[in-house]
Tab-separated table of C-alpha atoms and ligand atoms in Angstrom:
chain	number	residue	atom	x	y	z
A	1	MET	CA	12.021	10.369	-15.463
A	2	PRO	CA	14.872	10.323	-12.883
A	3	ALA	CA	12.667	10.211	-9.743
A	4	THR	CA	9.161	8.851	-10.122
A	5	VAL	CA	6.680	8.179	-7.344
A	6	ILE	CA	4.228	5.316	-7.808
A	7	VAL	CA	1.266	5.905	-5.559
A	8	GLY	CA	-1.984	4.085	-4.895
A	9	ALA	CA	-4.833	6.391	-5.920
A	10	GLN	CA	-7.616	4.515	-4.082
A	11	TRP	CA	-7.828	2.395	-0.902
A	12	GLY	CA	-4.828	0.178	-1.695
A	13	ASP	CA	-4.370	-2.964	-3.806
A	14	GLU	CA	-4.558	-0.979	-7.034
A	15	GLY	CA	-1.831	-3.082	-8.630
A	16	LYS	CA	1.136	-0.966	-7.515
A	17	GLY	CA	3.400	-4.015	-7.287
A	18	LYS	CA	2.824	-4.892	-10.898
A	19	ILE	CA	3.364	-1.325	-12.154
A	20	VAL	CA	6.497	-0.896	-10.013
A	21	ASP	CA	7.862	-4.175	-11.350
A	22	LEU	CA	7.192	-3.072	-14.911
A	23	LEU	CA	8.821	0.349	-14.494
A	24	ALA	CA	11.672	-1.226	-12.498
A	25	GLN	CA	12.879	-2.829	-15.711
A	26	ASP	CA	14.168	0.629	-16.727
A	27	ALA	CA	15.118	1.858	-13.237
A	28	ASP	CA	18.301	1.666	-11.175
A	29	VAL	CA	16.930	1.990	-7.645
A	30	VAL	CA	13.508	1.087	-6.209
A	31	CYS	CA	12.554	2.457	-2.775
A	32	ARG	CA	9.630	1.834	-0.435
A	33	TYR	CA	8.947	5.079	1.445
A	34	GLN	CA	6.318	4.134	4.067
A	35	GLY	CA	4.217	1.364	5.518
A	36	GLY	CA	5.278	-2.085	6.617
A	37	PRO	CA	4.055	-5.650	6.273
A	38	ASN	CA	0.468	-4.422	6.046
A	39	ALA	CA	1.245	-4.086	2.328
A	40	GLY	CA	0.824	-6.955	-0.096
A	41	HIS	CA	2.252	-6.201	-3.526
A	42	THR	CA	1.849	-8.878	-6.176
A	43	VAL	CA	4.361	-9.294	-8.978
A	44	ILE	CA	3.912	-12.004	-11.599
A	45	VAL	CA	6.866	-12.775	-13.848
A	46	ASP	CA	6.717	-15.596	-16.398
A	47	GLY	CA	3.827	-17.171	-14.519
A	48	GLU	CA	5.676	-17.097	-11.205
A	49	THR	CA	3.947	-15.148	-8.426
A	50	PHE	CA	5.713	-13.060	-5.767
A	51	LYS	CA	3.839	-11.353	-2.938
A	52	PHE	CA	5.811	-8.648	-1.181
A	53	ARG	CA	4.759	-7.452	2.220
A	54	GLN	CA	7.927	-5.849	3.423
A	55	LEU	CA	10.405	-5.735	0.548
A	56	PRO	CA	10.283	-3.237	-2.326
A	57	SER	CA	8.895	-4.845	-5.484
A	58	GLY	CA	12.103	-3.933	-7.369
A	59	ILE	CA	13.989	-6.758	-5.678
A	60	VAL	CA	12.682	-9.280	-8.259
A	61	SER	CA	14.452	-7.361	-10.987
A	62	GLY	CA	17.727	-7.296	-9.075
A	63	LYS	CA	17.618	-3.517	-8.693
A	64	THR	CA	19.038	-1.750	-5.633
A	65	SER	CA	16.050	-1.965	-3.295
A	66	VAL	CA	15.689	0.493	-0.452
A	67	LEU	CA	13.499	0.409	2.635
A	68	GLY	CA	13.437	4.075	3.612
A	69	SER	CA	13.213	5.737	7.000
A	70	GLY	CA	9.452	6.223	6.640
A	71	CYS	CA	8.892	2.453	6.756
A	72	VAL	CA	8.230	0.244	9.735
A	73	VAL	CA	10.054	-3.061	9.544
A	74	ASP	CA	9.100	-6.390	11.041
A	75	PRO	CA	12.434	-8.246	10.960
A	76	GLU	CA	10.768	-11.639	11.141
A	77	VAL	CA	8.601	-10.904	8.101
A	78	LEU	CA	11.511	-9.304	6.256
A	79	LEU	CA	13.887	-12.216	6.861
A	80	GLY	CA	11.169	-14.724	5.982
A	81	GLU	CA	10.613	-12.944	2.701
A	82	MET	CA	14.345	-12.748	2.019
A	83	ASP	CA	14.786	-16.480	2.706
A	84	ASP	CA	11.888	-17.278	0.425
A	85	LEU	CA	13.402	-15.230	-2.401
A	86	GLU	CA	16.845	-16.751	-1.982
A	87	GLN	CA	15.283	-20.215	-2.155
A	88	ARG	CA	13.655	-19.190	-5.404
A	89	GLY	CA	17.003	-18.138	-6.817
A	90	ILE	CA	16.584	-14.380	-6.401
A	91	SER	CA	19.378	-12.542	-4.655
A	92	THR	CA	18.535	-10.220	-1.779
A	93	GLU	CA	22.021	-8.723	-1.881
A	94	PRO	CA	20.718	-5.430	-3.405
A	95	LEU	CA	18.597	-4.652	-0.301
A	96	ARG	CA	19.463	-1.502	1.669
A	97	LEU	CA	17.748	-0.779	4.952
A	98	SER	CA	17.519	2.709	6.476
A	99	GLY	CA	18.862	2.846	10.007
A	100	ASN	CA	16.109	5.356	10.799
A	101	ALA	CA	13.237	3.011	9.948
A	102	HIS	CA	11.366	1.817	13.014
A	103	LEU	CA	11.115	-1.781	14.112
A	104	ILE	CA	7.835	-3.552	14.658
A	105	MET	CA	8.194	-5.306	18.001
A	106	PRO	CA	6.082	-8.232	19.251
A	107	TRP	CA	4.099	-5.964	21.570
A	108	HIS	CA	3.040	-3.818	18.627
A	109	ILE	CA	1.410	-6.827	17.027
A	110	ALA	CA	-0.185	-7.873	20.315
A	111	LEU	CA	-1.489	-4.343	20.946
A	112	ASP	CA	-2.864	-4.023	17.392
A	113	GLY	CA	-4.902	-7.214	17.792
A	114	ALA	CA	-5.979	-6.454	21.366
A	115	SER	CA	-7.058	-2.920	20.509
A	116	GLU	CA	-9.107	-4.109	17.534
A	117	LYS	CA	-10.778	-6.735	19.703
A	118	ARG	CA	-11.596	-4.131	22.301
A	119	LEU	CA	-13.070	-1.768	19.707
A	120	GLY	CA	-15.504	-4.535	18.716
A	121	LYS	CA	-18.001	-3.185	16.188
A	122	LEU	CA	-16.023	0.064	15.943
A	123	GLN	CA	-12.853	-1.702	14.828
A	124	ILE	CA	-10.824	-0.358	11.933
A	125	GLY	CA	-10.243	-3.770	10.403
A	126	THR	CA	-6.454	-3.424	10.490
A	127	THR	CA	-4.143	-6.073	9.121
A	128	ARG	CA	-3.063	-6.706	12.742
A	129	ARG	CA	0.589	-6.480	11.804
A	130	GLY	CA	1.414	-3.927	14.502
A	131	ILE	CA	1.469	-0.952	12.148
A	132	GLY	CA	-0.534	1.556	14.223
A	133	PRO	CA	1.251	0.840	17.531
A	134	ALA	CA	4.703	0.982	15.847
A	135	TYR	CA	4.018	4.372	14.252
A	136	ALA	CA	2.465	5.589	17.512
A	137	ASP	CA	5.694	4.794	19.376
A	138	LYS	CA	7.683	6.512	16.631
A	139	ALA	CA	5.615	9.681	17.087
A	140	ALA	CA	5.905	9.397	20.874
A	141	ARG	CA	9.698	9.082	20.442
A	142	ILE	CA	9.895	5.782	22.286
A	143	GLY	CA	10.320	3.560	19.210
A	144	ILE	CA	13.197	1.177	18.548
A	145	ARG	CA	14.929	1.770	15.232
A	146	VAL	CA	16.792	-0.407	12.772
A	147	GLN	CA	20.071	1.233	13.796
A	148	ASP	CA	19.497	0.043	17.364
A	149	LEU	CA	20.071	-3.453	15.999
A	150	LEU	CA	23.711	-2.529	15.448
A	151	ASP	CA	24.531	-2.348	19.155
A	152	PRO	CA	23.392	-5.331	21.256
A	153	LYS	CA	23.719	-3.376	24.508
A	154	ILE	CA	21.549	-0.495	23.313
A	155	LEU	CA	19.054	-2.920	21.782
A	156	ARG	CA	18.641	-4.821	25.045
A	157	GLN	CA	18.311	-1.603	27.036
A	158	LYS	CA	15.627	-0.272	24.734
A	159	ILE	CA	13.682	-3.525	24.817
A	160	GLU	CA	13.862	-3.524	28.612
A	161	THR	CA	12.643	0.088	28.829
A	162	ALA	CA	9.811	-0.560	26.396
A	163	LEU	CA	8.709	-3.755	28.137
A	164	ALA	CA	8.510	-2.005	31.510
A	165	GLU	CA	5.604	-0.016	30.070
A	166	LYS	CA	4.154	-2.296	27.385
A	167	ASN	CA	3.760	-5.262	29.689
A	168	VAL	CA	1.719	-3.165	32.118
A	169	TRP	CA	-0.606	-2.106	29.297
A	170	LEU	CA	-0.872	-5.594	27.902
A	171	GLN	CA	-1.647	-7.191	31.248
A	172	LYS	CA	-3.743	-4.531	32.934
A	173	VAL	CA	-5.703	-3.144	30.009
A	174	TYR	CA	-5.891	-6.069	27.610
A	175	GLU	CA	-5.403	-9.105	29.863
A	176	HIS	CA	-2.645	-10.246	27.537
A	177	GLU	CA	0.370	-12.361	28.514
A	178	PRO	CA	3.488	-10.253	29.177
A	179	PHE	CA	6.585	-10.522	26.997
A	180	GLU	CA	9.791	-11.808	28.493
A	181	LEU	CA	12.943	-9.673	28.144
A	182	GLU	CA	15.362	-12.564	27.551
A	183	GLU	CA	13.180	-14.144	24.883
A	184	VAL	CA	12.588	-10.918	22.937
A	185	ALA	CA	16.171	-9.681	23.285
A	186	SER	CA	17.752	-12.914	22.094
A	187	ARG	CA	15.287	-13.182	19.190
A	188	TYR	CA	16.019	-9.610	18.036
A	189	GLU	CA	19.784	-10.116	18.534
A	190	GLY	CA	19.466	-13.013	16.099
A	191	TYR	CA	17.657	-10.791	13.574
A	192	ALA	CA	20.307	-8.119	14.116
A	193	GLN	CA	23.108	-10.459	13.124
A	194	ARG	CA	21.400	-11.276	9.877
A	195	LEU	CA	20.325	-7.736	8.994
A	196	ARG	CA	23.279	-5.574	10.012
A	197	SER	CA	25.096	-5.813	6.681
A	198	PHE	CA	22.019	-4.403	4.887
A	199	VAL	CA	21.786	-1.247	7.016
A	200	ALA	CA	22.860	1.826	5.064
A	201	ASP	CA	22.509	5.590	4.786
A	202	THR	CA	19.704	5.275	2.269
A	203	SER	CA	19.003	9.023	2.066
A	204	LEU	CA	22.581	9.531	0.857
A	205	LEU	CA	22.371	6.498	-1.419
A	206	VAL	CA	19.283	7.839	-3.209
A	207	ALA	CA	20.634	11.391	-3.436
A	208	GLU	CA	23.867	10.114	-4.966
A	209	ALA	CA	21.968	7.926	-7.410
A	210	LEU	CA	19.956	10.966	-8.540
A	211	ASP	CA	23.113	13.095	-8.774
A	212	ALA	CA	24.610	10.434	-11.030
A	213	GLY	CA	21.574	10.636	-13.308
A	214	GLN	CA	20.206	7.236	-12.286
A	215	ARG	CA	16.506	6.448	-12.376
A	216	VAL	CA	14.814	6.029	-9.007
A	217	LEU	CA	11.331	4.665	-8.358
A	218	LEU	CA	9.623	5.570	-5.100
A	219	GLU	CA	7.073	2.867	-4.330
A	220	GLY	CA	4.142	3.748	-2.115
A	221	ALA	CA	2.246	1.196	-0.082
A	222	GLN	CA	-1.497	1.362	0.755
A	223	GLY	CA	-3.281	4.185	-1.035
A	224	THR	CA	-4.336	7.820	-0.948
A	225	LEU	CA	-7.628	7.232	0.885
A	226	LEU	CA	-5.776	5.291	3.584
A	227	ASP	CA	-3.505	8.292	4.238
A	228	LEU	CA	-3.346	9.196	7.926
A	229	ASP	CA	-3.865	12.919	7.282
A	230	HIS	CA	-5.969	13.025	4.133
A	231	GLY	CA	-7.712	9.651	3.977
A	232	THR	CA	-10.988	8.468	5.415
A	233	TYR	CA	-9.910	8.803	9.062
A	234	PRO	CA	-10.124	6.798	11.308
A	235	PHE	CA	-10.399	4.037	8.689
A	236	VAL	CA	-6.862	4.660	7.456
A	237	THR	CA	-3.378	3.355	8.019
A	238	SER	CA	-0.926	5.059	10.358
A	239	SER	CA	1.473	6.461	7.764
A	240	ASN	CA	1.277	8.803	4.761
A	241	PRO	CA	1.040	6.907	1.472
A	242	ILE	CA	0.586	10.106	-0.578
A	243	ALA	CA	3.346	11.172	-2.939
A	244	GLY	CA	4.559	14.098	-0.838
A	245	ALA	CA	5.568	11.595	1.825
A	246	ALA	CA	8.012	9.960	-0.583
A	247	ALA	CA	10.397	12.859	0.038
A	248	THR	CA	10.259	12.586	3.841
A	249	GLY	CA	10.094	8.792	3.810
A	250	ILE	CA	13.325	8.538	1.830
A	251	GLY	CA	15.072	11.723	2.900
A	252	ILE	CA	15.272	13.683	-0.340
A	253	GLY	CA	13.928	17.134	-1.106
A	254	PRO	CA	10.486	17.402	-2.761
A	255	THR	CA	12.099	19.300	-5.654
A	256	ARG	CA	13.889	16.110	-6.687
A	257	ILE	CA	10.666	14.322	-7.609
A	258	ASP	CA	9.873	14.581	-11.307
A	259	ALA	CA	6.767	12.509	-11.907
A	260	VAL	CA	3.942	10.900	-9.985
A	261	VAL	CA	2.218	7.849	-11.439
A	262	GLY	CA	-1.137	7.219	-9.800
A	263	VAL	CA	-2.252	3.598	-9.871
A	264	SER	CA	-5.991	2.996	-9.922
A	265	LYS	CA	-8.114	-0.006	-10.701
A	266	ALA	CA	-10.704	0.447	-13.441
A	267	TYR	CA	-13.125	-0.048	-10.546
A	268	VAL	CA	-12.425	0.248	-6.788
A	269	THR	CA	-11.863	-2.130	-3.927
A	270	ARG	CA	-11.560	-1.589	-0.238
A	271	VAL	CA	-10.618	-4.067	2.471
A	272	GLY	CA	-11.494	-3.411	6.084
A	273	ALA	CA	-14.180	-1.185	7.511
A	274	GLY	CA	-15.258	2.348	6.580
A	275	PRO	CA	-17.663	4.232	4.333
A	276	PHE	CA	-17.514	3.511	0.601
A	277	PRO	CA	-20.009	5.513	-1.529
A	278	SER	CA	-19.596	3.649	-4.827
A	279	GLU	CA	-19.733	0.157	-3.270
A	280	MET	CA	-21.440	-2.305	-5.636
A	281	ASP	CA	-24.507	-4.212	-4.612
A	282	GLU	CA	-23.923	-7.680	-3.160
A	283	GLN	CA	-24.440	-9.646	-6.372
A	284	VAL	CA	-22.349	-7.559	-8.777
A	285	GLY	CA	-19.721	-7.146	-6.073
A	286	ALA	CA	-19.475	-10.921	-5.668
A	287	GLU	CA	-19.038	-11.306	-9.430
A	288	VAL	CA	-16.247	-8.725	-9.558
A	289	ARG	CA	-14.625	-10.325	-6.507
A	290	GLU	CA	-14.455	-13.655	-8.313
A	291	LEU	CA	-13.397	-12.257	-11.688
A	292	GLY	CA	-10.748	-9.994	-10.178
A	293	GLN	CA	-9.758	-12.439	-7.418
A	294	GLU	CA	-10.329	-9.676	-4.911
A	295	TYR	CA	-9.033	-11.252	-1.732
A	296	GLY	CA	-6.493	-9.561	0.533
A	297	THR	CA	-2.870	-10.390	-0.299
A	298	VAL	CA	-1.876	-10.254	3.385
A	299	THR	CA	-4.977	-11.357	5.254
A	300	GLY	CA	-6.984	-13.262	2.630
A	301	ARG	CA	-10.030	-11.166	3.564
A	302	GLU	CA	-12.702	-10.473	0.952
A	303	ARG	CA	-12.212	-7.086	-0.660
A	304	ARG	CA	-15.296	-4.914	-1.112
A	305	PRO	CA	-15.719	-3.928	-4.787
A	306	GLY	CA	-17.177	-0.630	-5.973
A	307	TRP	CA	-17.672	1.243	-9.232
A	308	LEU	CA	-14.935	3.589	-10.371
A	309	ASP	CA	-15.194	6.674	-8.180
A	310	LEU	CA	-14.104	9.777	-10.090
A	311	VAL	CA	-14.704	12.009	-7.067
A	312	ALA	CA	-12.207	10.048	-5.002
A	313	LEU	CA	-9.820	9.796	-7.953
A	314	ARG	CA	-9.994	13.560	-8.553
A	315	TYR	CA	-9.036	13.980	-4.894
A	316	ALA	CA	-6.107	11.586	-5.380
A	317	VAL	CA	-4.917	13.565	-8.418
A	318	ARG	CA	-4.976	16.732	-6.309
A	319	LEU	CA	-3.320	15.304	-3.182
A	320	ASN	CA	-0.539	13.533	-5.035
A	321	GLY	CA	0.053	15.847	-7.982
A	322	ILE	CA	-0.454	12.840	-10.239
A	323	THR	CA	1.124	13.404	-13.649
A	324	SER	CA	-0.144	10.202	-15.265
A	325	LEU	CA	-2.395	7.309	-14.391
A	326	ALA	CA	-2.027	3.564	-14.682
A	327	LEU	CA	-5.520	2.053	-14.905
A	328	THR	CA	-5.281	-1.615	-13.910
A	329	LYS	CA	-7.692	-4.540	-14.213
A	330	LEU	CA	-9.663	-3.170	-17.137
A	331	ASP	CA	-9.953	-6.827	-18.257
A	332	VAL	CA	-12.110	-7.609	-15.208
A	333	LEU	CA	-14.819	-5.248	-16.499
A	334	SER	CA	-15.003	-7.090	-19.848
A	335	ALA	CA	-17.666	-9.341	-18.322
A	336	PHE	CA	-20.331	-6.626	-18.098
A	337	ASP	CA	-22.851	-5.307	-20.650
A	338	GLU	CA	-22.848	-1.945	-19.010
A	339	LEU	CA	-20.866	-0.248	-16.285
A	340	GLN	CA	-21.475	2.447	-13.741
A	341	VAL	CA	-19.134	5.290	-12.945
A	342	CYS	CA	-19.488	7.566	-9.931
A	343	VAL	CA	-19.191	11.104	-11.327
A	344	ALA	CA	-20.263	13.131	-8.278
A	345	TYR	CA	-21.485	12.767	-4.694
A	346	ARG	CA	-24.921	13.841	-3.542
A	347	LEU	CA	-24.594	15.335	-0.059
A	348	PRO	CA	-27.168	15.186	2.754
A	349	ASP	CA	-28.372	18.747	1.908
A	350	GLY	CA	-29.271	17.574	-1.621
A	351	SER	CA	-26.390	19.339	-3.391
A	352	GLU	CA	-24.063	17.532	-5.778
A	353	THR	CA	-20.303	17.921	-5.733
A	354	PRO	CA	-17.418	16.726	-7.915
A	355	ASN	CA	-15.057	17.262	-4.958
A	356	PHE	CA	-14.234	14.930	-2.119
A	357	PRO	CA	-15.989	16.186	1.052
A	358	ALA	CA	-13.736	17.811	3.619
A	359	HIS	CA	-15.961	16.772	6.519
A	360	GLN	CA	-16.403	13.186	7.516
A	361	SER	CA	-20.138	13.345	8.108
A	362	ASP	CA	-20.649	14.589	4.533
A	363	PHE	CA	-18.532	11.717	3.253
A	364	HIS	CA	-20.246	9.139	5.464
A	365	HIS	CA	-23.626	10.179	4.085
A	366	ALA	CA	-22.569	10.860	0.489
A	367	ALA	CA	-24.632	9.035	-2.135
A	368	PRO	CA	-22.952	8.255	-5.441
A	369	VAL	CA	-24.214	9.980	-8.582
A	370	LEU	CA	-23.772	7.122	-11.031
A	371	GLU	CA	-23.546	7.394	-14.788
A	372	THR	CA	-24.170	4.289	-16.877
A	373	VAL	CA	-21.715	3.664	-19.699
A	374	PRO	CA	-21.621	0.831	-22.244
A	375	GLY	CA	-19.418	-2.211	-21.649
A	376	TRP	CA	-17.369	-3.910	-24.388
A	377	HIS	CA	-17.924	-7.547	-23.562
A	378	GLU	CA	-14.849	-8.747	-25.358
A	379	SER	CA	-11.459	-10.008	-24.356
A	380	LEU	CA	-8.625	-7.481	-24.296
A	381	ASP	CA	-5.984	-10.158	-24.814
A	382	ALA	CA	-5.325	-9.330	-28.459
A	383	CYS	CA	-4.741	-5.603	-27.858
A	384	ALA	CA	-1.165	-4.411	-28.304
A	385	SER	CA	-1.675	-0.790	-27.271
A	386	ILE	CA	-4.347	1.455	-25.785
A	387	SER	CA	-5.473	2.456	-29.275
A	388	ASP	CA	-6.323	-1.211	-30.017
A	389	LEU	CA	-8.915	-1.327	-27.215
A	390	PRO	CA	-12.531	-1.965	-28.229
A	391	ALA	CA	-14.345	1.360	-28.784
A	392	ALA	CA	-16.301	1.223	-25.512
A	393	ALA	CA	-13.167	0.385	-23.512
A	394	LYS	CA	-11.302	3.241	-25.167
A	395	ALA	CA	-14.235	5.555	-24.357
A	396	TYR	CA	-14.048	4.394	-20.720
A	397	VAL	CA	-10.353	5.320	-20.547
A	398	GLU	CA	-11.034	8.672	-22.230
A	399	LEU	CA	-13.835	9.413	-19.785
A	400	VAL	CA	-11.324	9.043	-16.954
A	401	GLU	CA	-8.781	11.280	-18.704
A	402	GLN	CA	-11.361	13.970	-19.407
A	403	ALA	CA	-12.865	13.917	-15.930
A	404	LEU	CA	-9.477	14.209	-14.253
A	405	GLY	CA	-7.383	16.129	-16.747
A	406	VAL	CA	-4.585	13.561	-16.460
A	407	PRO	CA	-3.435	11.147	-19.169
A	408	VAL	CA	-3.927	7.410	-18.680
A	409	ASP	CA	-0.562	6.180	-19.948
A	410	LEU	CA	-0.853	2.538	-18.898
A	411	VAL	CA	-3.798	0.138	-18.921
A	412	GLY	CA	-3.705	-3.274	-17.202
A	413	THR	CA	-5.276	-6.187	-19.045
A	414	GLY	CA	-4.086	-9.059	-16.854
A	415	ALA	CA	-1.909	-9.831	-13.853
A	416	GLY	CA	1.339	-10.692	-15.689
A	417	ARG	CA	4.177	-8.213	-16.154
A	418	GLU	CA	3.598	-8.111	-19.914
A	419	GLN	CA	-0.171	-7.584	-19.631
A	420	VAL	CA	-0.013	-3.798	-19.753
A	421	LEU	CA	-0.912	-1.562	-22.654
A	422	ALA	CA	0.795	1.741	-23.306
A	423	LYS	CA	-0.312	4.634	-25.489
A	424	ARG	CA	1.868	3.765	-28.442
B	1	GDP	P1	-0.924	-3.653	-4.720
B	1	GDP	O1	-1.063	-3.841	-3.267
B	1	GDP	O2	-1.342	-2.290	-5.176
B	1	GDP	O3	0.440	-4.014	-5.246
B	1	GDP	O4	-1.963	-4.662	-5.398
B	1	GDP	P2	-2.220	-6.204	-4.976
B	1	GDP	O5	-1.094	-7.017	-5.476
B	1	GDP	O6	-2.556	-6.297	-3.535
B	1	GDP	O7	-3.571	-6.491	-5.741
B	1	GDP	C1	-3.676	-6.375	-7.116
B	1	GDP	C2	-4.095	-7.738	-7.678
B	1	GDP	O8	-4.508	-7.586	-9.016
B	1	GDP	C3	-2.978	-8.753	-7.710
B	1	GDP	O9	-3.517	-10.023	-7.539
B	1	GDP	C4	-2.408	-8.587	-9.116
B	1	GDP	O10	-1.768	-9.768	-9.583
B	1	GDP	C5	-3.661	-8.310	-9.893
B	1	GDP	N1	-3.511	-7.442	-11.066
B	1	GDP	C6	-2.729	-6.337	-11.221
B	1	GDP	N2	-2.965	-5.746	-12.406
B	1	GDP	C7	-3.912	-6.481	-13.020
B	1	GDP	C8	-4.623	-6.352	-14.270
B	1	GDP	O11	-4.425	-5.422	-15.048
B	1	GDP	N3	-5.564	-7.311	-14.530
B	1	GDP	C9	-5.828	-8.339	-13.683
B	1	GDP	N4	-6.759	-9.212	-14.002
B	1	GDP	N5	-5.175	-8.485	-12.509
B	1	GDP	C10	-4.258	-7.557	-12.174
B	2	IMO	P1	-1.254	-2.425	-0.211
B	2	IMO	O1	0.116	-1.773	-0.118
B	2	IMO	C1	-5.382	-2.428	1.192
B	2	IMO	C2	-6.052	-1.194	5.352
B	2	IMO	C3	-6.528	-2.251	6.331
B	2	IMO	C4	-7.348	-1.370	7.259
B	2	IMO	C5	-6.519	-0.099	7.333
B	2	IMO	C6	-5.577	-0.011	8.523
B	2	IMO	O2	-1.209	-3.867	-0.508
B	2	IMO	O3	-2.132	-1.628	-1.110
B	2	IMO	P2	-3.271	-1.179	9.134
B	2	IMO	O4	-2.901	-2.617	9.296
B	2	IMO	O5	-2.478	-0.470	8.090
B	2	IMO	O6	-3.270	-0.436	10.436
B	2	IMO	O7	-4.813	-1.206	8.629
B	2	IMO	O8	-5.755	-0.064	6.138
B	2	IMO	N1	-4.815	-1.553	4.627
B	2	IMO	C7	-4.780	-1.903	3.329
B	2	IMO	N2	-5.774	-2.095	2.437
B	2	IMO	N3	-4.104	-2.562	0.810
B	2	IMO	C8	-3.095	-2.350	1.676
B	2	IMO	O9	-1.798	-2.328	1.308
B	2	IMO	C9	-3.412	-2.042	3.014
B	2	IMO	N4	-2.682	-1.794	4.128
B	2	IMO	C10	-3.546	-1.480	5.090
B	2	IMO	O10	-7.320	-3.212	5.692
B	2	IMO	O11	-8.580	-1.055	6.672
B	3	MG	MG1	-1.963	-5.104	-1.898
């Protein structure tokens, strides 16, 4: 498919990095359309592990790799990641950076941490990478963009203007040390020198690639339920991970998108605070956490495991227009005699619904209606395609397809690039 979106169908960490890397083998351009270094996308190639926070996962494969205008960019993280790749013998030459993407500035990181601290028990559990404050400044039209790096005079002016306000907030509201103009300006001028050659008109680049019949992957970060508009607000990120945002985040028309691959674990995890109806009990959750190595890629925090939630997944299919699913980490469930699947929510008024509640209080109080299904208790290592799966594992995949009306075209059986089963 010429333009394919790869979108997280849960609360993030579904294995998008791995699926993007796999599909990138047959693609020409790979683009990140939103988010920043709050992401942590793992790619494992020939036993070597890469963890991308800021770069598109396609960079490992040497494909043209775009950071679109919908992204927020922390130049320090980006350059650190680029240096690391170069040291490992992977060229970062194919990177293209939208001039319209917004920069994460040091005060965004300080404000993210300070605001979380102030919220105390009510905190969102952000990654503290400055994401919310950077997007807030973008919306307030006082952000500093990548293209501002191209003119040292403009850059300095914008930093000075921003600091005049941010330092007051930091000192008066959060009792935080102020930032010093000279220090920040000279640091960002240094970043500018290193990044300027990567800045490009990425909207035009992608449009021209599509016109030329090239294959373009649009890589989402985070996941559907972390979407600012449609996720479990306020326990969400500050951008739109859903597939529709790929068009705005890159600068192409929605009619140019051909396919949407939803990535979902065979169970669910969530990191950070917020309601989670299908959350496993402590003991089973701890087992899944160990088997699936469910620790945050960016923060190292424990992820909270839950049973596969078909209500939430049905919502993700609807919001994203998912045309096929990649079901990752099916191997992790091989350890269990039987499994639970959340097929509906029971609402406070006693009714049951297959649909994701539109009102937060219904969602906060939703109880999972769990169905028990048999496990397979055998390794999936010998399977060469989805049809080779043990009968119970195949039935599990079919249950997902039937409940959602979407084909599961890929099944993950391990973390490596080659550990994916396809239909044929
Ligand atoms: P992303 O943020 O969606 O790219 O996902 P992460 O990289 O944060 O988390 C997914 C984790 O699961 C990573 O450690 C991957 O290496 C790992 N992973 C991905 N697919 C599979 C799979 O099918 N089986 C197993 N066991 N691990 C997987
Ligand atoms: P990938 O791309 C999982 C969560 C944080 C927090 C909330 C807001 O690897 O799937 P933020 O720092 O964005 O303001 O935090 O969103 N979160 C993620 N959870 N995977 C991610 O990215 C996430 N990015 C943000 O834990 O609950
Ligand atoms: Mg991740």
